[in-house]
Amino acid sequence: MTRKVLLLPGDGIGPEITDQAARLLGACQTAGLDIDVEKALVGGAAYDAHGEPLPAPTLEKARAADAVLLGAVGGPKWDAVEDLSKRPEKGLLGLRKHLGLFGNLRPALLYPQLAEASSLKPELVSGLDIMIVRELTGGIYFGHPRGTEERDGERVGYNTYVYGEAEIERIGRVAFEMAQKRGGKLCSVDKANVLEVTMLWRDVMERLAPEYPDVELSHMYVDNAAMQLVRAPKQFDVVVTGNMFGDILSDAAAMLTGSIGMLPSASLNESGQGMFEPCHGSAPDIAGRDLANPLAMMLSVAMMLRYSLGETALAERIEAAVGRVLDDGLRTADLADDSARAIGTRAMGDAVLEAFAQQA
Ligand code: IPM
Ligand code: MG
């Protein structure tokens, strides 16, 4: 059966890196993958064209797709949009919410070739392989009440950090199962010394633990987790946490691997449908200049093949191709120590495609 893939390039460097992903999908089709590829607008690009960051036709196409590949959204161009509900980021958050993509997998994997590019000493990061499991459709990002209003003559802004037991349990199960498939260690990150909502979070994780006797569960406060990530990151295997803590910790973890330009992510719902995107943002400062690293996006294609399309062999072929170009010493500017020798987005895409073809 032909499966449907929707490309949402978005803003900033999104279109450039999505082009490289589209070429890679073409190579997969040549290798026998039976997919239909469509494109639609999201984020600032959609706002400019239709006045909405998530136009109804885009959402419909996303619902109908087996998997969505998203570039990045946002940029200073839309900072002046006063209505927060029309900001590019709302396009992304709307997709996550409407598709029920509660399970966000953010691997922080160090390619050995890039140990020198890490912000930490090579011995602290060599062999680093962490999986951050971030809850993506709840918590303070979506809690009500929220807003800004006038109280006693001053403006007040407020958000609500809320999780129900069922929401915690379902992300907990994703994380426990992930730990079973990996090193058997799960660290749940909370702020249970201060926030009731995360006391409940910790309780639920504890309640689930006996069902996964092969997983060693530990707990850590988020401030300590931030410190441990930059002090001794290899102590972590799987980390599970809520939406906002996961947003912050995953950026920190990404940098340990040399560049945030390397890290893909998967966001899955209960039926296995997924959206796949690089962890980095739209990088407006380098947009349109053939400078962006397309590897996180190309590795997101690999995650899509693995998690939503069940095409493990093709996923592995892409990952091996990326390893190969790094072995060959090819680096985009974010990874290169000698920027004069850095190659561009398209040249990096060419190199991955070539390495991919050679593995046939
Ligand atoms: C991410 C991003 C988004 C988030 C933004 C763009 C809304 O930072 O995917 O980590 O905060 O979730
Ligand atoms: Mg983020």
Coordinates of C-alpha atoms and ligand atoms in Angstrom, one line a residue:
M1 CA 0.0 0.0 0.0
T2 CA 1.3 3.4 -0.9
R3 CA 1.9 5.5 2.2
K4 CA 1.6 9.3 2.4
V5 CA 4.4 11.6 3.5
L6 CA 3.7 15.3 4.0
L7 CA 6.5 17.8 3.8
L8 CA 6.1 21.1 5.7
P9 CA 9.2 23.2 5.0
G10 CA 8.2 26.1 7.2
D11 CA 10.4 29.1 7.6
G12 CA 14.1 30.2 7.8
I13 CA 16.4 27.4 6.9
G14 CA 13.4 25.0 6.8
P15 CA 12.9 25.0 3.0
E16 CA 16.6 24.5 2.3
I17 CA 17.0 21.5 4.6
T18 CA 13.6 20.1 3.5
D19 CA 14.9 20.1 -0.1
Q20 CA 17.6 17.8 1.0
A21 CA 15.1 15.5 2.8
A22 CA 13.0 15.5 -0.3
R23 CA 15.9 14.4 -2.4
L24 CA 16.7 11.6 0.1
L25 CA 13.0 10.5 -0.1
G26 CA 13.4 10.3 -3.9
A27 CA 16.5 8.1 -3.4
C28 CA 14.4 5.9 -1.1
Q29 CA 11.7 5.6 -3.7
T30 CA 14.3 4.6 -6.2
A31 CA 15.4 1.9 -3.7
G32 CA 11.8 0.6 -3.7
L33 CA 10.0 2.6 -1.0
D34 CA 6.3 3.1 -2.0
I35 CA 5.3 6.6 -0.8
D36 CA 3.4 9.6 -2.1
V37 CA 5.0 12.9 -1.2
E38 CA 3.0 16.1 -0.8
K39 CA 4.0 19.6 0.4
A40 CA 2.1 22.2 2.4
L41 CA 2.6 25.5 4.2
V42 CA 3.0 26.0 7.9
G43 CA 4.3 28.6 10.3
G44 CA 5.2 32.1 9.1
A45 CA 5.1 31.0 5.4
A46 CA 1.5 30.0 5.9
Y47 CA 0.7 33.2 7.9
D48 CA 2.0 35.3 5.0
A49 CA 0.0 33.4 2.4
H50 CA -3.2 32.8 4.3
G51 CA -3.1 34.8 7.6
E52 CA -3.0 31.5 9.6
P53 CA 0.1 29.6 10.8
L54 CA -1.9 26.3 10.4
P55 CA -4.4 26.6 7.6
A56 CA -7.2 24.1 7.5
P57 CA -5.9 22.4 4.3
T58 CA -2.5 21.8 5.9
L59 CA -4.0 20.2 9.0
E60 CA -6.2 18.0 6.8
K61 CA -3.3 16.8 4.8
A62 CA -1.3 16.2 8.0
R63 CA -4.2 14.1 9.4
A64 CA -4.3 12.1 6.2
A65 CA -0.6 11.4 6.1
D66 CA 1.2 8.4 7.6
A67 CA 4.1 10.7 8.5
V68 CA 4.9 14.4 8.5
L69 CA 8.4 15.9 7.9
L70 CA 8.7 19.4 9.2
G71 CA 11.6 21.8 8.7
A72 CA 11.4 24.6 11.2
V73 CA 9.0 27.5 12.0
G74 CA 9.4 31.1 13.2
G75 CA 11.7 34.1 12.8
P76 CA 12.0 37.8 13.7
K77 CA 9.8 38.7 10.7
W78 CA 6.8 37.6 12.7
D79 CA 7.7 38.9 16.1
A80 CA 5.5 41.9 15.5
V81 CA 2.4 39.7 15.1
E82 CA 0.5 40.7 18.2
D83 CA -2.0 38.0 18.3
L84 CA -0.1 35.1 19.8
S85 CA -2.5 32.6 18.2
K86 CA -1.2 33.7 14.8
R87 CA 2.5 33.3 15.5
P88 CA 4.4 30.7 13.5
E89 CA 5.1 28.6 16.6
K90 CA 1.4 28.1 16.9
G91 CA 1.4 26.2 13.7
L92 CA 3.8 23.7 15.2
L93 CA 2.0 23.5 18.5
G94 CA -1.3 23.1 16.7
L95 CA 0.0 20.2 14.7
R96 CA 1.3 18.5 17.8
K97 CA -2.0 19.0 19.6
H98 CA -4.4 18.2 16.8
L99 CA -2.5 15.0 15.8
G100 CA -2.1 14.0 19.5
L101 CA 1.6 13.7 19.1
F102 CA 2.3 13.3 22.9
G103 CA 5.5 11.2 22.7
N104 CA 8.5 13.2 21.7
L105 CA 11.8 11.2 21.2
R106 CA 14.9 13.3 21.2
P107 CA 18.1 11.3 20.9
A108 CA 21.4 12.9 21.8
L109 CA 23.8 10.7 20.1
L110 CA 27.5 11.6 19.6
Y111 CA 29.0 10.6 16.3
P112 CA 32.5 9.6 17.3
Q113 CA 33.8 11.7 14.4
L114 CA 32.4 14.8 16.1
A115 CA 33.8 14.3 19.6
E116 CA 36.1 17.4 19.1
A117 CA 33.1 19.6 18.1
S118 CA 31.4 19.1 21.5
S119 CA 31.4 21.9 24.0
L120 CA 32.6 19.3 26.6
K121 CA 35.9 17.5 26.7
P122 CA 36.0 14.5 24.4
E123 CA 36.4 12.0 27.3
L124 CA 33.2 13.3 28.9
V125 CA 31.1 12.8 25.8
S126 CA 32.7 9.9 23.8
G127 CA 30.1 7.2 23.4
L128 CA 27.3 9.5 24.5
D129 CA 23.9 8.1 23.7
I130 CA 20.9 9.6 25.6
M131 CA 17.3 9.4 24.7
I132 CA 15.1 12.2 26.0
V133 CA 11.4 11.3 26.1
R134 CA 9.5 14.6 26.3
E135 CA 5.8 14.9 26.9
L136 CA 4.6 17.1 24.0
T137 CA 0.9 17.9 24.2
G138 CA 0.4 18.9 27.8
G139 CA 2.0 20.7 30.7
I140 CA 2.5 24.4 30.9
Y141 CA 2.5 24.8 27.1
F142 CA -1.2 23.9 26.9
G143 CA -2.6 24.4 30.4
H144 CA -5.6 26.6 31.2
P145 CA -6.2 29.2 32.4
R146 CA -3.6 31.2 30.6
G147 CA -3.3 34.8 29.4
T148 CA -2.4 38.3 30.3
E149 CA -4.8 40.7 32.0
E150 CA -4.9 43.8 34.1
R151 CA -5.0 43.4 37.8
D152 CA -4.9 46.3 40.3
G153 CA -3.5 48.6 37.7
E154 CA -0.7 46.4 36.4
R155 CA -0.5 43.8 33.7
V156 CA -0.2 40.2 34.9
G157 CA 0.8 37.2 32.8
Y158 CA 0.0 33.6 33.8
N159 CA 0.1 30.0 32.6
T160 CA -1.0 26.8 34.2
Y161 CA 1.3 23.8 34.7
V162 CA -1.2 20.9 34.7
Y163 CA -0.9 17.1 34.0
G164 CA -3.5 14.4 34.5
E165 CA -2.6 11.0 35.7
A166 CA -3.5 9.4 32.4
E167 CA -1.3 11.8 30.5
I168 CA 1.7 11.0 32.8
E169 CA 1.1 7.3 32.6
R170 CA 1.1 7.2 28.8
I171 CA 4.3 9.1 28.4
G172 CA 5.8 7.0 31.3
R173 CA 5.0 3.8 29.4
V174 CA 6.7 5.1 26.2
A175 CA 9.8 5.9 28.3
F176 CA 9.8 2.6 30.2
E177 CA 9.5 0.7 27.0
M178 CA 12.3 2.7 25.4
A179 CA 14.5 1.9 28.4
Q180 CA 13.7 -1.8 28.0
K181 CA 15.0 -1.6 24.4
R182 CA 18.1 0.3 25.4
G183 CA 20.3 0.2 28.5
G184 CA 17.5 -0.5 31.0
K185 CA 17.9 2.9 32.9
L186 CA 15.2 5.5 33.2
C187 CA 15.6 8.9 34.9
S188 CA 12.5 10.8 35.5
V189 CA 13.1 14.6 35.8
D190 CA 10.7 16.7 37.9
K191 CA 10.6 19.6 40.4
A192 CA 8.8 17.6 43.0
N193 CA 10.3 19.6 45.8
V194 CA 8.3 22.6 44.8
L195 CA 5.5 21.8 42.3
E196 CA 2.5 19.6 43.1
V197 CA 2.0 18.7 39.5
T198 CA 5.4 17.1 39.4
M199 CA 4.9 15.3 42.7
L200 CA 2.0 13.6 41.0
W201 CA 4.4 13.0 38.0
R202 CA 6.8 11.2 40.4
D203 CA 4.0 9.2 42.0
V204 CA 2.8 7.9 38.7
M205 CA 6.3 6.9 37.5
E206 CA 6.8 5.0 40.8
R207 CA 3.4 3.3 40.4
L208 CA 4.5 2.1 36.9
A209 CA 7.9 0.9 37.9
P210 CA 6.9 -2.6 39.2
E211 CA 5.5 -3.4 35.7
Y212 CA 8.9 -3.0 34.3
P213 CA 11.2 -4.9 36.6
D214 CA 14.0 -4.9 34.1
V215 CA 14.2 -1.1 34.2
E216 CA 16.0 0.8 36.9
L217 CA 14.0 4.0 37.6
S218 CA 15.6 7.0 39.3
H219 CA 14.3 10.6 39.8
M220 CA 16.1 13.9 39.5
Y221 CA 15.1 17.5 40.1
V222 CA 15.4 19.5 36.9
D223 CA 18.0 21.9 38.1
N224 CA 20.3 19.0 39.1
A225 CA 19.5 17.3 35.8
A226 CA 20.7 20.4 33.9
M227 CA 23.9 20.4 36.0
Q228 CA 24.5 16.6 35.6
L229 CA 24.0 16.9 31.8
V230 CA 27.0 19.2 31.5
R231 CA 29.0 17.5 34.3
A232 CA 28.7 13.8 33.6
P233 CA 26.2 13.3 30.7
K234 CA 27.1 9.6 30.2
Q235 CA 25.3 8.7 33.4
F236 CA 22.0 9.0 31.5
D237 CA 20.3 6.4 29.3
V238 CA 16.6 7.4 28.9
V239 CA 15.3 10.6 30.4
V240 CA 11.5 11.2 30.7
T241 CA 10.1 14.6 31.5
G242 CA 7.3 17.1 30.9
N243 CA 6.9 19.5 28.0
M244 CA 8.8 22.5 29.2
F245 CA 11.7 20.8 31.1
G246 CA 12.1 18.6 28.0
D247 CA 12.3 21.6 25.7
I248 CA 15.1 23.1 27.8
L249 CA 17.1 19.9 28.6
S250 CA 17.0 18.6 25.0
D251 CA 18.7 21.8 23.7
A252 CA 21.4 21.4 26.3
A253 CA 21.8 17.7 25.5
A254 CA 22.0 18.5 21.8
M255 CA 24.9 20.8 22.2
L256 CA 26.9 18.0 23.9
T257 CA 26.9 16.1 20.6
G258 CA 28.8 18.9 18.8
S259 CA 26.0 20.7 17.1
I260 CA 22.3 21.0 17.4
G261 CA 22.4 20.8 13.6
M262 CA 22.9 17.0 14.0
L263 CA 19.8 16.0 16.0
P264 CA 16.6 14.6 14.7
S265 CA 13.4 14.0 16.6
A266 CA 10.2 12.0 16.4
S267 CA 6.8 12.9 17.8
L268 CA 4.4 10.0 17.9
N269 CA 0.7 9.6 18.7
E270 CA -1.2 6.5 20.0
S271 CA -1.6 5.1 16.5
G272 CA 2.0 5.3 15.5
Q273 CA 1.5 8.2 13.2
G274 CA 4.3 10.7 13.6
M275 CA 5.8 14.0 12.8
F276 CA 9.6 14.2 12.3
E277 CA 11.7 17.3 12.6
P278 CA 15.2 18.4 13.5
C279 CA 15.6 19.7 17.1
H280 CA 17.0 22.9 15.9
G281 CA 15.0 26.0 15.0
S282 CA 14.7 28.1 11.8
A283 CA 18.0 29.9 12.2
P284 CA 16.9 33.0 10.4
D285 CA 20.4 34.5 10.6
I286 CA 21.7 32.0 8.1
A287 CA 18.6 31.3 6.1
G288 CA 18.8 31.2 2.3
R289 CA 22.6 31.2 2.3
D290 CA 23.3 27.5 1.8
L291 CA 25.0 27.4 5.2
A292 CA 22.6 25.2 7.2
N293 CA 23.5 21.7 8.2
P294 CA 20.9 19.4 6.6
L295 CA 21.9 16.3 8.6
A296 CA 19.4 16.6 11.5
M297 CA 16.7 16.8 8.8
M298 CA 18.0 13.9 6.9
L299 CA 18.3 11.9 10.1
S300 CA 14.7 12.8 10.8
V301 CA 13.9 11.0 7.5
A302 CA 15.6 8.0 9.0
M303 CA 13.5 8.2 12.2
M304 CA 10.4 8.5 10.1
L305 CA 11.3 5.3 8.2
R306 CA 12.0 3.5 11.5
Y307 CA 9.1 4.7 13.7
S308 CA 6.2 5.4 11.4
L309 CA 6.9 3.4 8.2
G310 CA 8.5 0.3 9.7
E311 CA 11.4 0.5 7.2
T312 CA 14.3 -0.2 9.5
A313 CA 16.7 -1.3 6.7
L314 CA 16.4 2.0 4.9
A315 CA 16.7 4.0 8.1
E316 CA 19.9 2.2 8.9
R317 CA 21.2 2.9 5.4
I318 CA 20.6 6.6 5.9
E319 CA 22.3 6.6 9.3
A320 CA 25.3 4.7 7.8
A321 CA 25.5 7.2 4.9
V322 CA 25.7 10.1 7.4
G323 CA 28.4 8.3 9.3
R324 CA 30.3 7.8 6.0
V325 CA 30.3 11.5 5.1
L326 CA 31.5 12.4 8.5
D327 CA 34.3 9.8 8.2
D328 CA 35.2 11.5 4.9
G329 CA 35.7 14.7 6.9
L330 CA 32.9 16.6 5.3
R331 CA 31.5 19.4 7.7
T332 CA 29.0 22.2 7.4
A333 CA 30.0 25.4 9.1
D334 CA 28.4 24.6 12.4
L335 CA 30.7 21.5 12.7
A336 CA 33.9 22.7 11.1
D337 CA 36.8 24.0 13.1
D338 CA 38.2 25.5 9.9
S339 CA 35.2 27.4 8.5
A340 CA 37.1 28.1 5.2
R341 CA 36.8 24.4 4.5
A342 CA 33.2 24.0 5.4
I343 CA 30.7 22.8 2.7
G344 CA 27.2 24.1 2.1
T345 CA 23.8 22.6 2.6
R346 CA 23.4 21.3 -0.9
A347 CA 26.9 19.8 -1.1
M348 CA 26.3 18.0 2.2
G349 CA 23.0 16.7 0.8
D350 CA 24.9 15.5 -2.3
A351 CA 27.4 13.7 -0.2
V352 CA 24.8 11.9 1.8
L353 CA 22.9 10.9 -1.3
E354 CA 26.1 9.6 -2.9
A355 CA 27.0 7.5 0.2
F356 CA 23.4 6.3 0.4
A357 CA 23.5 5.1 -3.2
Q358 CA 26.8 3.4 -2.7
Q359 CA 25.3 1.2 0.0
A360 CA 22.8 -0.4 -2.4
Ligands
IPM1 C1 11.1 22.7 20.1 C2 10.9 24.2 19.9 C3 9.4 24.5 20.1 C4 9.0 24.1 21.5 C5 9.0 25.9 19.7 C6 9.5 26.3 18.3 C7 7.5 26.2 19.9 O1 11.7 24.9 20.8 O2 10.5 21.9 19.4 O3 11.9 22.4 21.0 O4 9.2 24.9 22.4 O5 8.6 23.0 21.7
MG2 MG 13.1 23.8 21.9

